[in-house]
Coordinates of C-alpha atoms and ligand atoms in Angstrom, one line a residue:
X262 CA 0.0 0.0 0.0
X263 CA 1.4 3.4 -1.0
X264 CA -0.2 6.8 -1.4
X265 CA -0.4 8.7 -4.7
X266 CA -1.4 12.3 -5.3
X267 CA -1.8 14.3 -8.5
X268 CA -2.6 18.0 -9.2
X269 CA -3.2 19.7 -12.5
X270 CA -4.3 23.4 -12.4
X271 CA -4.5 26.4 -14.7
X272 CA -2.0 28.6 -12.9
X273 CA -1.9 27.4 -9.3
X274 CA 1.4 26.0 -7.9
X275 CA 1.0 22.2 -7.7
X276 CA 3.8 21.8 -5.2
X277 CA 2.2 22.8 -1.9
X278 CA -1.0 20.9 -2.8
X279 CA 1.0 17.7 -3.6
X280 CA 3.1 17.9 -0.4
X281 CA 0.1 18.5 1.8
X282 CA -1.8 15.7 0.0
X283 CA 1.1 13.3 0.7
X284 CA 1.1 14.3 4.4
X285 CA -2.6 13.2 4.5
X286 CA -1.6 9.9 2.9
X287 CA 1.5 9.2 5.0
X288 CA -0.5 6.6 6.9
X289 CA -0.4 4.5 3.7
X290 CA 3.3 4.2 3.7
X291 CA 6.3 6.2 5.0
X292 CA 9.6 4.6 4.0
X293 CA 10.3 7.0 1.1
X294 CA 8.6 9.8 -0.8
X295 CA 9.0 11.9 -3.9
X296 CA 7.4 14.6 -6.1
X297 CA 7.7 15.2 -9.9
X298 CA 6.5 18.4 -11.6
X299 CA 6.0 18.6 -15.4
X300 CA 6.6 21.7 -17.5
X301 CA 7.8 22.4 -21.0
X302 CA 11.3 22.8 -19.6
X303 CA 11.3 19.2 -18.4
X304 CA 10.4 17.0 -15.5
X305 CA 11.7 18.2 -12.1
X306 CA 12.0 15.5 -9.4
X307 CA 13.0 15.4 -5.8
X308 CA 12.7 12.1 -3.9
X309 CA 14.3 10.5 -0.9
X310 CA 14.2 7.6 1.5
X311 CA 12.7 8.3 4.9
X312 CA 9.6 10.0 6.0
X313 CA 8.0 13.0 4.3
X314 CA 9.8 15.4 6.6
X315 CA 13.0 14.4 4.7
X316 CA 11.3 15.2 1.4
X317 CA 10.2 18.5 2.9
X318 CA 13.8 19.6 3.2
X319 CA 14.4 19.0 -0.5
X320 CA 11.4 21.0 -1.8
X321 CA 13.3 24.2 -2.3
X322 CA 15.2 22.6 -5.0
X323 CA 12.0 22.2 -7.1
X324 CA 10.9 25.1 -9.4
X325 CA 7.8 27.1 -8.1
X326 CA 4.7 28.0 -10.0
X327 CA 4.4 24.8 -12.0
X328 CA 0.8 23.7 -12.1
X329 CA 1.1 20.0 -12.9
X330 CA 2.7 17.3 -10.8
X331 CA 2.4 14.0 -9.0
X332 CA 3.6 12.7 -5.7
X333 CA 4.1 9.4 -3.8
X334 CA 4.6 8.1 -0.3
X335 CA 5.9 4.6 -0.4
X336 CA 5.4 1.3 1.5
X337 CA 8.0 -0.8 -0.1
X338 CA 7.1 -4.1 -1.7
X339 CA 9.6 -4.7 -4.5
X340 CA 13.0 -3.2 -3.7
X341 CA 14.3 -1.8 -0.5
X342 CA 13.3 1.7 0.8
X343 CA 16.3 3.6 -0.8
X344 CA 16.6 6.9 -2.7
X345 CA 16.7 5.0 -6.0
X346 CA 13.6 3.0 -5.3
X347 CA 11.6 6.0 -4.2
X348 CA 8.9 7.2 -6.7
X349 CA 8.4 9.0 -9.1
X350 CA 10.2 6.9 -11.7
X351 CA 11.1 8.2 -15.1
X352 CA 11.9 6.9 -18.6
X353 CA 15.4 7.0 -20.1
X354 CA 15.0 10.6 -21.4
X355 CA 13.5 11.9 -18.2
X356 CA 10.4 13.1 -20.1
X357 CA 7.8 10.9 -18.5
X358 CA 7.3 10.4 -14.8
X359 CA 5.0 7.9 -13.0
X360 CA 3.9 7.1 -9.5
X361 CA 2.3 3.8 -8.7
X362 CA 0.5 1.9 -5.9
X363 CA 0.2 -1.9 -6.1
X364 CA 2.2 -4.6 -7.7
X365 CA 3.1 -5.3 -11.4
X366 CA 3.2 -9.0 -11.3
X367 CA 5.0 -9.6 -14.6
X368 CA 7.6 -6.8 -14.1
X369 CA 10.5 -9.2 -14.4
X370 CA 9.6 -10.3 -17.9
X371 CA 8.8 -6.7 -19.0
X372 CA 12.1 -5.5 -17.5
X373 CA 14.1 -8.0 -19.3
X374 CA 12.3 -7.2 -22.6
X375 CA 12.9 -3.5 -22.1
X376 CA 16.5 -3.8 -21.1
X377 CA 17.0 -5.9 -24.3
X378 CA 15.6 -3.0 -26.2
X379 CA 18.2 -0.6 -24.7
X380 CA 16.2 0.9 -21.7
X381 CA 18.3 1.7 -18.7
X382 CA 16.8 1.0 -15.3
X383 CA 17.8 3.0 -12.1
X384 CA 15.9 1.1 -9.5
X385 CA 14.9 -2.4 -8.3
X386 CA 11.2 -1.6 -8.3
X387 CA 8.4 -3.2 -10.3
X388 CA 7.1 0.3 -11.0
X389 CA 10.0 1.4 -13.2
X390 CA 8.8 -0.8 -16.0
X391 CA 5.8 1.6 -16.5
X392 CA 7.7 4.8 -17.6
X393 CA 10.0 2.7 -19.8
X394 CA 7.0 0.9 -21.4
X395 CA 5.4 4.4 -22.0
X396 CA 8.6 5.6 -23.6
X397 CA 8.6 2.5 -25.8
X398 CA 5.1 3.3 -27.0
X399 CA 5.9 7.0 -27.7
X400 CA 4.5 8.3 -24.4
X401 CA 6.4 11.6 -24.4
X402 CA 4.4 12.8 -27.4
X403 CA 1.2 10.8 -26.9
X404 CA 0.8 9.9 -23.3
X405 CA -2.8 8.8 -23.6
X406 CA -2.1 6.4 -26.4
X407 CA 1.0 5.0 -24.8
X408 CA -0.8 4.4 -21.5
X409 CA -3.6 2.6 -23.4
X410 CA -1.0 0.3 -25.0
X411 CA 1.0 -0.2 -21.8
X412 CA -2.1 -1.2 -20.0
X413 CA -2.5 -4.2 -22.2
X414 CA 1.0 -5.4 -21.1
X415 CA 0.7 -4.9 -17.4
X416 CA -0.5 -7.7 -15.1
X417 CA -1.3 -7.3 -11.4
X418 CA -3.3 -5.0 -9.2
X419 CA -2.3 -1.4 -9.4
X420 CA -3.1 2.3 -9.8
X421 CA -0.7 4.7 -11.5
X422 CA -0.4 8.3 -12.6
X423 CA 1.7 9.5 -15.5
X424 CA 2.9 12.9 -16.7
X425 CA 4.9 14.1 -19.7
X426 CA 7.0 17.2 -20.0
X427 CA 5.9 17.5 -23.6
X428 CA 2.3 17.6 -22.6
X429 CA 2.4 19.2 -19.1
X430 CA -1.3 20.0 -19.0
X431 CA -2.7 16.6 -18.2
X432 CA -2.3 13.7 -15.9
X433 CA -3.2 10.2 -17.2
X434 CA -4.5 7.9 -14.5
X435 CA -5.2 4.2 -14.5
X436 CA -7.0 2.1 -11.9
X437 CA -6.8 -1.7 -11.8
X438 CA -7.9 -2.8 -8.3
X439 CA -5.8 -0.4 -6.2
X440 CA -7.9 2.7 -5.2
X441 CA -7.8 6.0 -7.1
X442 CA -10.1 8.9 -6.7
X443 CA -10.4 12.2 -8.7
X444 CA -11.2 15.4 -6.8
X445 CA -13.1 18.0 -8.9
X446 CA -12.1 21.6 -8.3
X447 CA -12.4 25.0 -10.0
X448 CA -9.7 25.5 -12.6
X449 CA -7.9 22.6 -11.1
X450 CA -8.4 18.9 -10.6
X451 CA -6.9 16.5 -8.1
X452 CA -6.1 12.8 -7.8
X453 CA -5.5 10.7 -4.7
X454 CA -5.4 7.2 -3.3
X455 CA -8.2 8.3 -1.0
X456 CA -10.3 11.4 -0.3
X457 CA -8.0 12.8 2.4
X458 CA -5.4 13.7 -0.3
X459 CA -7.6 16.6 -1.6
X460 CA -10.4 17.1 1.0
X461 CA -9.0 20.4 2.1
X462 CA -9.5 21.7 -1.5
X463 CA -12.7 20.0 -2.7
X464 CA -15.4 17.7 -1.5
X465 CA -16.6 16.7 -5.0
X466 CA -15.2 13.5 -6.3
X467 CA -15.4 10.7 -8.8
X468 CA -14.3 7.3 -7.8
X469 CA -12.5 5.3 -10.5
X470 CA -13.6 1.7 -11.0
X471 CA -11.4 -1.2 -11.9
X472 CA -10.2 -1.0 -15.5
X473 CA -10.9 2.8 -15.8
X474 CA -8.4 5.2 -17.3
X475 CA -8.8 8.9 -16.8
X476 CA -7.3 11.9 -18.6
X477 CA -7.4 14.8 -16.2
X478 CA -6.7 18.5 -17.2
X479 CA -7.5 21.7 -15.2
X480 CA -11.0 21.9 -16.8
X481 CA -11.9 18.3 -17.7
X482 CA -12.0 14.7 -16.6
X483 CA -12.5 12.1 -19.3
X484 CA -12.9 8.5 -18.1
X485 CA -12.8 5.6 -20.4
X486 CA -12.9 1.8 -20.1
X487 CA -10.3 -0.6 -21.4
X488 CA -11.8 -0.5 -24.9
X489 CA -11.5 3.3 -24.9
X490 CA -15.2 4.0 -24.7
X491 CA -16.2 6.9 -22.6
X492 CA -17.9 6.1 -19.3
X493 CA -19.5 8.3 -16.7
X494 CA -18.7 7.8 -13.0
X495 CA -21.1 9.6 -10.6
X496 CA -19.9 12.8 -8.9
X497 CA -20.3 12.4 -5.2
X498 CA -20.0 14.9 -2.4
X499 CA -17.9 13.7 0.6
X500 CA -18.8 15.0 3.9
X501 CA -16.0 13.4 5.9
X502 CA -13.5 15.4 7.8
X503 CA -9.8 14.8 6.9
X504 CA -9.1 12.5 9.9
X505 CA -12.1 10.4 9.0
X506 CA -11.0 10.2 5.4
X507 CA -7.5 8.9 6.4
X508 CA -9.2 6.1 8.1
X509 CA -11.4 5.4 5.1
X510 CA -14.4 6.8 7.0
X511 CA -14.0 4.3 9.9
X512 CA -13.8 5.7 13.4
X513 CA -10.5 3.8 14.1
X514 CA -7.6 2.4 12.2
X515 CA -8.2 -0.9 13.8
X516 CA -11.6 -1.2 12.4
X517 CA -10.4 -0.1 9.0
X518 CA -7.6 -2.7 9.1
X519 CA -10.1 -5.4 10.1
X520 CA -12.5 -4.5 7.4
X521 CA -9.9 -4.3 4.6
X522 CA -8.6 -7.8 5.3
X523 CA -10.3 -9.7 2.4
X524 CA -8.8 -7.2 -0.1
X525 CA -5.4 -7.3 1.6
X526 CA -5.5 -11.1 1.4
X527 CA -6.1 -10.7 -2.3
X528 CA -2.9 -8.5 -2.5
X529 CA -1.0 -11.0 -0.4
X530 CA -1.9 -14.0 -2.6
X531 CA -1.5 -12.1 -5.9
X532 CA 1.0 -13.8 -8.2
X533 CA 1.9 -16.4 -5.6
X534 CA -0.4 -19.1 -7.0
X535 CA -0.1 -19.9 -10.7
X536 CA -1.7 -22.8 -12.5
X537 CA -3.1 -24.0 -9.2
X538 CA 0.4 -24.3 -7.7
X539 CA 2.2 -22.1 -5.2
X540 CA 5.3 -20.4 -6.7
X541 CA 8.2 -20.9 -4.3
X542 CA 10.1 -17.8 -5.5
X543 CA 7.1 -15.6 -4.6
X544 CA 7.5 -16.5 -1.0
X545 CA 11.3 -16.0 -1.1
X546 CA 12.5 -19.6 -1.3
X547 CA 14.0 -21.9 -3.9
X548 CA 13.0 -25.6 -4.4
X549 CA 16.4 -26.6 -3.1
X550 CA 16.0 -24.6 0.1
X551 CA 12.5 -26.0 0.6
X552 CA 13.7 -29.5 0.2
X553 CA 16.8 -29.2 2.4
X554 CA 15.4 -28.7 5.9
X555 CA 14.0 -31.5 8.0
X556 CA 12.9 -29.3 10.9
X557 CA 11.6 -25.8 11.3
X558 CA 12.0 -23.6 14.3
X559 CA 9.7 -20.6 14.5
X560 CA 10.5 -17.6 16.7
X561 CA 8.1 -14.6 17.2
X562 CA 6.4 -12.5 19.7
X563 CA 2.7 -11.8 20.6
X564 CA 0.4 -12.0 17.7
X565 CA 3.1 -13.1 15.4
X566 CA 3.8 -16.0 17.8
X567 CA 0.1 -17.0 17.5
X568 CA 0.4 -17.0 13.7
X569 CA 3.4 -19.3 14.2
X570 CA 1.3 -21.7 16.2
X571 CA -1.1 -21.9 13.3
X572 CA 1.9 -22.3 10.9
X573 CA 3.1 -25.2 13.0
X574 CA -0.2 -27.1 12.8
X575 CA -0.5 -26.5 9.0
X576 CA 3.1 -27.5 8.2
X577 CA 3.0 -30.6 10.4
X578 CA -0.4 -31.8 9.2
X579 CA 0.2 -31.1 5.5
X580 CA 3.9 -31.8 5.1
X581 CA 4.7 -34.0 8.1
X582 CA 7.7 -31.8 8.8
X583 CA 8.3 -31.2 12.6
X584 CA 8.0 -27.6 13.7
X585 CA 8.8 -25.9 17.0
X586 CA 7.3 -22.5 17.9
X587 CA 8.9 -20.4 20.6
X588 CA 8.3 -17.0 22.1
X589 CA 11.4 -15.1 21.0
X590 CA 12.2 -13.6 24.4
X591 CA 12.4 -17.1 25.8
X592 CA 14.1 -18.8 22.9
X593 CA 17.0 -16.3 22.9
X594 CA 18.1 -17.3 26.4
X595 CA 17.2 -21.0 26.3
X596 CA 20.5 -22.3 24.8
X597 CA 18.5 -23.7 21.9
X598 CA 19.8 -26.8 20.1
X599 CA 20.1 -25.9 16.5
X600 CA 21.6 -27.9 13.6
X601 CA 22.1 -27.4 9.9
X602 CA 19.0 -29.4 9.1
X603 CA 16.9 -26.8 10.8
X604 CA 15.5 -23.7 9.3
X605 CA 14.9 -20.8 11.7
X606 CA 11.9 -18.8 10.8
X607 CA 11.2 -15.3 12.3
X608 CA 7.7 -13.9 12.0
X609 CA 7.4 -10.2 12.6
X610 CA 5.1 -7.5 11.3
X611 CA 7.5 -4.6 12.0
X612 CA 10.6 -6.6 11.3
X613 CA 12.2 -4.6 14.2
X614 CA 11.2 -6.6 17.3
X615 CA 14.3 -6.8 19.4
X616 CA 13.6 -10.3 20.8
X617 CA 12.8 -11.8 17.4
X618 CA 15.9 -10.1 15.9
X619 CA 18.1 -11.5 18.6
X620 CA 16.9 -15.1 17.8
X621 CA 17.7 -14.5 14.2
X622 CA 21.2 -13.4 15.0
X623 CA 21.7 -16.3 17.3
X624 CA 20.7 -18.7 14.5
X625 CA 23.0 -17.0 12.1
X626 CA 25.9 -17.2 14.5
X627 CA 25.4 -20.9 14.6
X628 CA 25.4 -21.1 10.8
X629 CA 21.8 -22.0 10.6
X630 CA 19.6 -20.9 7.6
X631 CA 17.2 -18.1 8.5
X632 CA 13.9 -17.2 6.8
X633 CA 11.6 -14.4 7.8
X634 CA 8.0 -13.5 7.2
X635 CA 7.5 -9.8 7.7
X636 CA 5.4 -6.9 6.6
X637 CA 8.2 -4.4 6.3
X638 CA 10.5 -4.3 3.3
X639 CA 14.0 -3.2 4.3
X640 CA 13.4 -3.9 8.0
X641 CA 16.3 -5.3 10.0
X642 CA 14.7 -8.7 10.2
X643 CA 14.3 -8.8 6.4
X644 CA 17.9 -7.5 5.8
X645 CA 19.5 -10.0 8.3
X646 CA 17.7 -13.1 7.0
X647 CA 18.9 -15.5 4.3
X648 CA 15.5 -15.4 2.7
X649 CA 12.3 -13.4 3.2
X650 CA 8.6 -13.4 2.4
X651 CA 6.6 -10.3 2.6
X652 CA 3.0 -10.3 3.9
X653 CA 2.1 -7.3 1.7
X654 CA -0.6 -6.1 4.1
X655 CA 0.3 -2.4 3.8
X656 CA 1.1 -0.3 6.8
X657 CA -0.6 -1.4 10.0
X658 CA -1.3 1.7 12.1
X659 CA -3.4 0.4 15.0
X660 CA -1.3 -1.1 17.7
X661 CA -3.4 -4.2 17.9
X662 CA -2.3 -6.4 15.0
X663 CA -5.1 -7.7 12.7
X664 CA -4.3 -7.7 9.0
X665 CA -0.6 -8.5 9.6
X666 CA -1.7 -11.6 11.6
X667 CA -4.0 -13.0 8.9
X668 CA -1.5 -12.3 6.1
X669 CA 1.2 -14.1 8.2
X670 CA -1.1 -17.1 8.3
X671 CA -1.6 -16.9 4.5
X672 CA 2.1 -16.9 3.9
X673 CA 2.5 -19.8 6.3
X674 CA -0.3 -21.7 4.5
X675 CA 1.5 -21.2 1.2
X676 CA 4.7 -22.5 2.7
X677 CA 2.9 -25.5 4.2
X678 CA 1.3 -26.3 0.8
X679 CA 4.7 -26.0 -1.0
X680 CA 6.4 -28.3 1.6
X681 CA 3.5 -30.8 1.2
X682 CA 4.1 -30.8 -2.5
X683 CA 7.8 -31.5 -2.1
X684 CA 6.9 -34.4 0.3
X685 CA 4.6 -35.9 -2.3
X686 CA 1.5 -34.8 -0.4
X687 CA 0.3 -32.1 -2.8
X688 CA -3.2 -30.6 -2.0
X689 CA -4.4 -28.8 -5.1
X690 CA -7.8 -28.5 -3.5
X691 CA -6.4 -26.4 -0.7
X692 CA -4.4 -24.3 -3.2
X693 CA -7.6 -23.6 -5.0
X694 CA -9.4 -23.0 -1.7
X695 CA -6.9 -20.2 -0.8
X696 CA -8.0 -18.2 -3.8
X697 CA -11.5 -18.3 -2.4
X698 CA -10.5 -16.7 0.9
X699 CA -10.9 -13.0 -0.1
X700 CA -14.5 -13.9 -1.3
X701 CA -15.3 -15.8 1.9
X702 CA -13.7 -13.0 4.0
X703 CA -16.2 -10.5 2.5
X704 CA -19.0 -13.0 3.4
X705 CA -17.8 -13.3 7.0
X706 CA -17.8 -9.5 7.3
X707 CA -21.4 -9.4 6.0
X708 CA -22.6 -11.9 8.6
X709 CA -21.3 -10.4 11.8
X710 CA -24.3 -8.6 13.1
X711 CA -24.4 -10.5 16.4
X712 CA -20.9 -9.3 17.4
X713 CA -21.9 -5.9 18.8
X714 CA -24.5 -7.4 21.1
X715 CA -21.9 -9.9 22.4
X716 CA -19.4 -7.0 22.8
X717 CA -21.8 -4.9 24.9
X718 CA -22.3 -7.9 27.2
X719 CA -18.6 -8.6 27.3
X720 CA -17.8 -5.0 28.1
X721 CA -19.5 -5.4 31.5
X722 CA -17.7 -8.5 32.6
X723 CA -14.3 -9.0 34.3
X724 CA -13.0 -12.4 33.2
X725 CA -13.4 -14.1 29.8
X726 CA -12.2 -17.5 28.7
X727 CA -11.5 -18.6 25.2
X728 CA -11.4 -22.3 24.4
X729 CA -10.8 -24.5 21.3
X730 CA -8.8 -27.5 20.2
X731 CA -6.0 -27.7 17.6
X732 CA -6.2 -24.7 15.3
X733 CA -9.1 -23.4 17.3
X734 CA -6.9 -23.3 20.4
X735 CA -4.2 -21.2 18.5
X736 CA -7.0 -18.9 17.5
X737 CA -8.3 -18.7 21.1
X738 CA -4.8 -17.5 22.1
X739 CA -5.0 -14.6 19.6
X740 CA -8.6 -13.9 20.6
X741 CA -7.7 -13.5 24.3
X742 CA -4.7 -11.3 23.5
X743 CA -6.8 -9.0 21.4
X744 CA -9.4 -8.5 24.1
X745 CA -6.8 -8.0 26.8
X746 CA -4.7 -5.4 24.9
X747 CA -7.5 -3.0 23.8
X748 CA -10.3 -3.5 26.3
X749 CA -8.1 -4.3 29.4
X750 CA -10.4 -7.2 30.5
X751 CA -8.8 -10.3 32.0
X752 CA -8.9 -13.0 29.4
X753 CA -7.4 -16.5 29.2
X754 CA -7.2 -19.1 26.4
X755 CA -7.3 -22.8 27.1
X756 CA -7.2 -25.9 25.1
X757 CA -10.8 -27.0 25.6
X758 CA -9.9 -30.4 27.0
X759 CA -7.5 -28.9 29.5
X760 CA -10.1 -26.9 31.5
X761 CA -11.0 -29.8 33.7
X762 CA -7.4 -29.9 35.0
X763 CA -7.8 -26.7 37.0
X764 CA -9.4 -23.8 35.3
X765 CA -12.9 -25.2 35.5
X766 CA -12.8 -23.9 39.1
X767 CA -13.0 -20.4 37.8
X768 CA -16.2 -21.0 35.8
X769 CA -19.3 -19.7 37.6
X770 CA -22.7 -18.2 36.8
X771 CA -22.5 -15.7 33.9
X772 CA -18.8 -16.0 33.1
X773 CA -18.4 -15.6 29.3
X774 CA -16.7 -18.4 27.5
X775 CA -15.9 -17.9 23.8
X776 CA -15.7 -21.3 22.1
X777 CA -14.1 -21.6 18.7
X778 CA -15.3 -24.5 16.6
X779 CA -13.9 -25.0 13.2
X780 CA -11.9 -28.3 13.6
X781 CA -14.1 -31.0 12.3
X782 CA -12.2 -34.0 13.6
X783 CA -12.6 -33.0 17.2
X784 CA -15.8 -30.9 17.3
X785 CA -17.8 -33.4 19.3
X786 CA -15.0 -33.4 22.0
X787 CA -15.2 -29.5 22.1
X788 CA -18.9 -29.7 22.5
X789 CA -18.5 -32.0 25.5
X790 CA -16.2 -29.3 27.0
X791 CA -18.8 -26.6 26.2
X792 CA -21.4 -28.7 28.1
X793 CA -19.0 -28.8 31.1
X794 CA -18.7 -25.0 31.3
X795 CA -22.4 -24.6 30.7
X796 CA -23.2 -26.9 33.5
X797 CA -21.3 -24.5 35.8
X798 CA -23.3 -21.5 34.6
X799 CA -21.0 -20.1 31.9
X800 CA -22.5 -18.1 29.0
X801 CA -21.1 -19.6 25.9
X802 CA -20.5 -17.6 22.7
X803 CA -19.5 -19.6 19.7
X804 CA -17.5 -18.8 16.6
X805 CA -18.6 -21.8 14.6
X806 CA -18.3 -23.3 11.2
X807 CA -21.8 -22.7 9.7
X808 CA -22.0 -26.4 8.7
X809 CA -22.2 -27.5 12.3
X810 CA -25.8 -28.2 13.6
X811 CA -27.6 -25.1 14.8
X812 CA -28.6 -27.1 17.9
X813 CA -25.1 -26.8 19.5
X814 CA -25.3 -25.9 23.2
X815 CA -24.2 -22.3 22.5
X816 CA -26.0 -19.1 23.8
X817 CA -24.8 -16.7 21.1
X818 CA -23.7 -18.0 17.8
X819 CA -21.6 -16.5 15.1
X820 CA -21.7 -18.8 12.1
X821 CA -18.8 -18.5 9.6
X822 CA -18.5 -19.9 6.1
X823 CA -15.5 -22.2 5.8
X824 CA -14.2 -24.0 2.8
X825 CA -11.8 -26.3 4.5
X826 CA -10.8 -26.5 8.2
X827 CA -7.2 -25.9 7.3
X828 CA -8.1 -22.6 5.7
X829 CA -10.5 -21.5 8.5
X830 CA -8.1 -19.6 10.8
X831 CA -8.1 -16.3 8.8
X832 CA -11.9 -16.4 8.5
X833 CA -12.4 -17.2 12.2
X834 CA -10.0 -14.5 13.2
X835 CA -12.3 -11.7 11.9
X836 CA -15.1 -12.2 14.5
X837 CA -12.5 -12.5 17.2
X838 CA -10.9 -9.2 16.2
X839 CA -14.3 -7.5 15.9
X840 CA -15.4 -8.8 19.3
X841 CA -12.3 -7.2 20.9
X842 CA -12.8 -4.0 18.9
X843 CA -16.4 -3.5 19.8
X844 CA -15.8 -4.5 23.4
X845 CA -13.1 -1.8 23.7
X846 CA -15.4 0.7 22.0
X847 CA -18.2 -0.1 24.4
X848 CA -15.8 0.4 27.3
X849 CA -14.7 3.7 25.9
X850 CA -11.0 2.7 25.6
X851 CA -8.4 4.2 23.2
X852 CA -8.6 1.5 20.6
X853 CA -5.8 2.5 18.3
X854 CA -3.3 3.4 21.0
X855 CA -3.9 1.2 24.0
X856 CA -2.2 2.0 27.3
X857 CA 1.4 0.8 28.0
X858 CA 1.9 -0.6 24.4
X859 CA 3.9 0.4 21.4
X860 CA 3.5 -0.7 17.8
X861 CA 7.1 -1.8 17.4
X862 CA 9.0 -3.2 20.5
X863 CA 12.6 -2.5 19.8
X864 CA 13.7 -3.0 23.4
X865 CA 14.1 -6.2 25.4
Ligands
F6R1097 C1 -0.6 -7.5 19.4 C2 0.6 -7.1 18.7 C3 1.9 -7.6 19.3 C4 2.9 -7.9 18.2 C5 4.3 -8.2 18.8 C6 5.3 -8.6 17.8 O1 -1.7 -7.1 18.7 O2 0.6 -6.4 17.8 O3 1.7 -8.7 20.1 O4 2.5 -9.0 17.5 O5 4.8 -7.1 19.5 O6 5.5 -7.6 16.8 P1 6.1 -7.8 15.4 O7 5.2 -8.7 14.7 O8 6.3 -6.4 14.8 O9 7.4 -8.5 15.7

């Protein structure tokens, strides 16, 4: 996820508008930023790694009074966050500049083709193929025609803006999946990844749909479909304030991040499954590396540790490769026994967690192969690992991790399916099932009405228990962490069959017990445990595969559609996250910045 901004006016200076627009979009990515202005004297660019403040210091070097330009704030996906990889990117002659949000899946092929034709690349990004393709198709003279041709070559999910110094009165914009909105002004028009980019200037907007191309000048907006036929998109009036717009209209980042999960899963899976098979290189590993290791040791903290527990179950069940999962702060001091047949895997959203990083370094000191799953390109964990897979969830702003967790599970699922294939246990049905997850995720989000009622009830209690078996127990662990960290209730997760060995003593009249029931092999056993707590007065709330009988002994019931048990965790995570969210809201807590916690824990 990156933020893109465009401005084209009659006389007005584009620069202040673009910089302010980028400030509003900084939540979408902040590892590098840049601005390009187009005039007959050429394209003027300033860009740099680091936050927008670093770009701010370079703006004096840009000419003033230029009314056409584009800007970008980056969340790295392809290529580390460096000056060279910062957008905008240009063609060989420096006459065309582009900014891009999303992923060009076939960029390697295009890059090789363009290099063979003599194009010189300056960055490692997928984006840079766009200006070179436009150059190839005569884009400096005919930007619109070149964009139309380039569009037929690009695969993936993306939105981009292009400007040309030979035609500096227009911005050409394309949307294919990644969001792009046009703001309609007077003698000027605007573009942005969301409304917040231009809300200070205008509240009138047109939302581009997938496949739309727009040619935007100071006085006109012409939108066409892929075939070039003109289409009308309704003009809407946005009555959000700027803060609301940054959060996509949601009251908190956490809710926005929960709700965008199905789309984020689509981004995470994009290009990683081809011809019904997982592509090893797309999760950072080669066939040889995958085949070499007989054991996997996962290290992680908090929510990432809980994702690791799901990963263990998936890898062991599907590939029959033994996996250990340890909390990083324990592992680092436990004199772990590692050998060359073991792969050490670090899971970390931020890629900067001190304990996780220490485990990685310990493994490397012992000459053990390290692999990381992280959301942050260029993070220390990514840089210090032998191989890395990115979760591609976009920046996670809320302290409580949601979309990073479910995308970690997706990457672990892809890994498990690859390892299974190597072991002669391929599961094409599950590979196919993974592609259904974004669709099922939307279905889950549509069927969660009961959650707010549960949350209001939960908000008034003191102790909550989460139970489940197998994958459902790993989910219970995450459910109880979410509720603790943002609503400050006391919560505990138990393997459902373990309650009777002590914890059952705490169950009394009215105590809420959240039961997770997606594991088909053991569901009847979990039902027996539910009956045990109900017999002691517990109020049982179930997050349950919709195929289980509606007669289960559960007081409040959230049914979820599940294709296969092994793919259920990301779907079942959504109601758990929402339960925590609405409980914290009902208690009036600061959802996005809970007390005593930080988003990235870089100390021991
Ligand atoms: C909980 C949460 C934390 C993190 C943990 C590890 O919602 O966000 O438990 O999961 O601090 O952080 P990363 O994944 O950045 O290493």
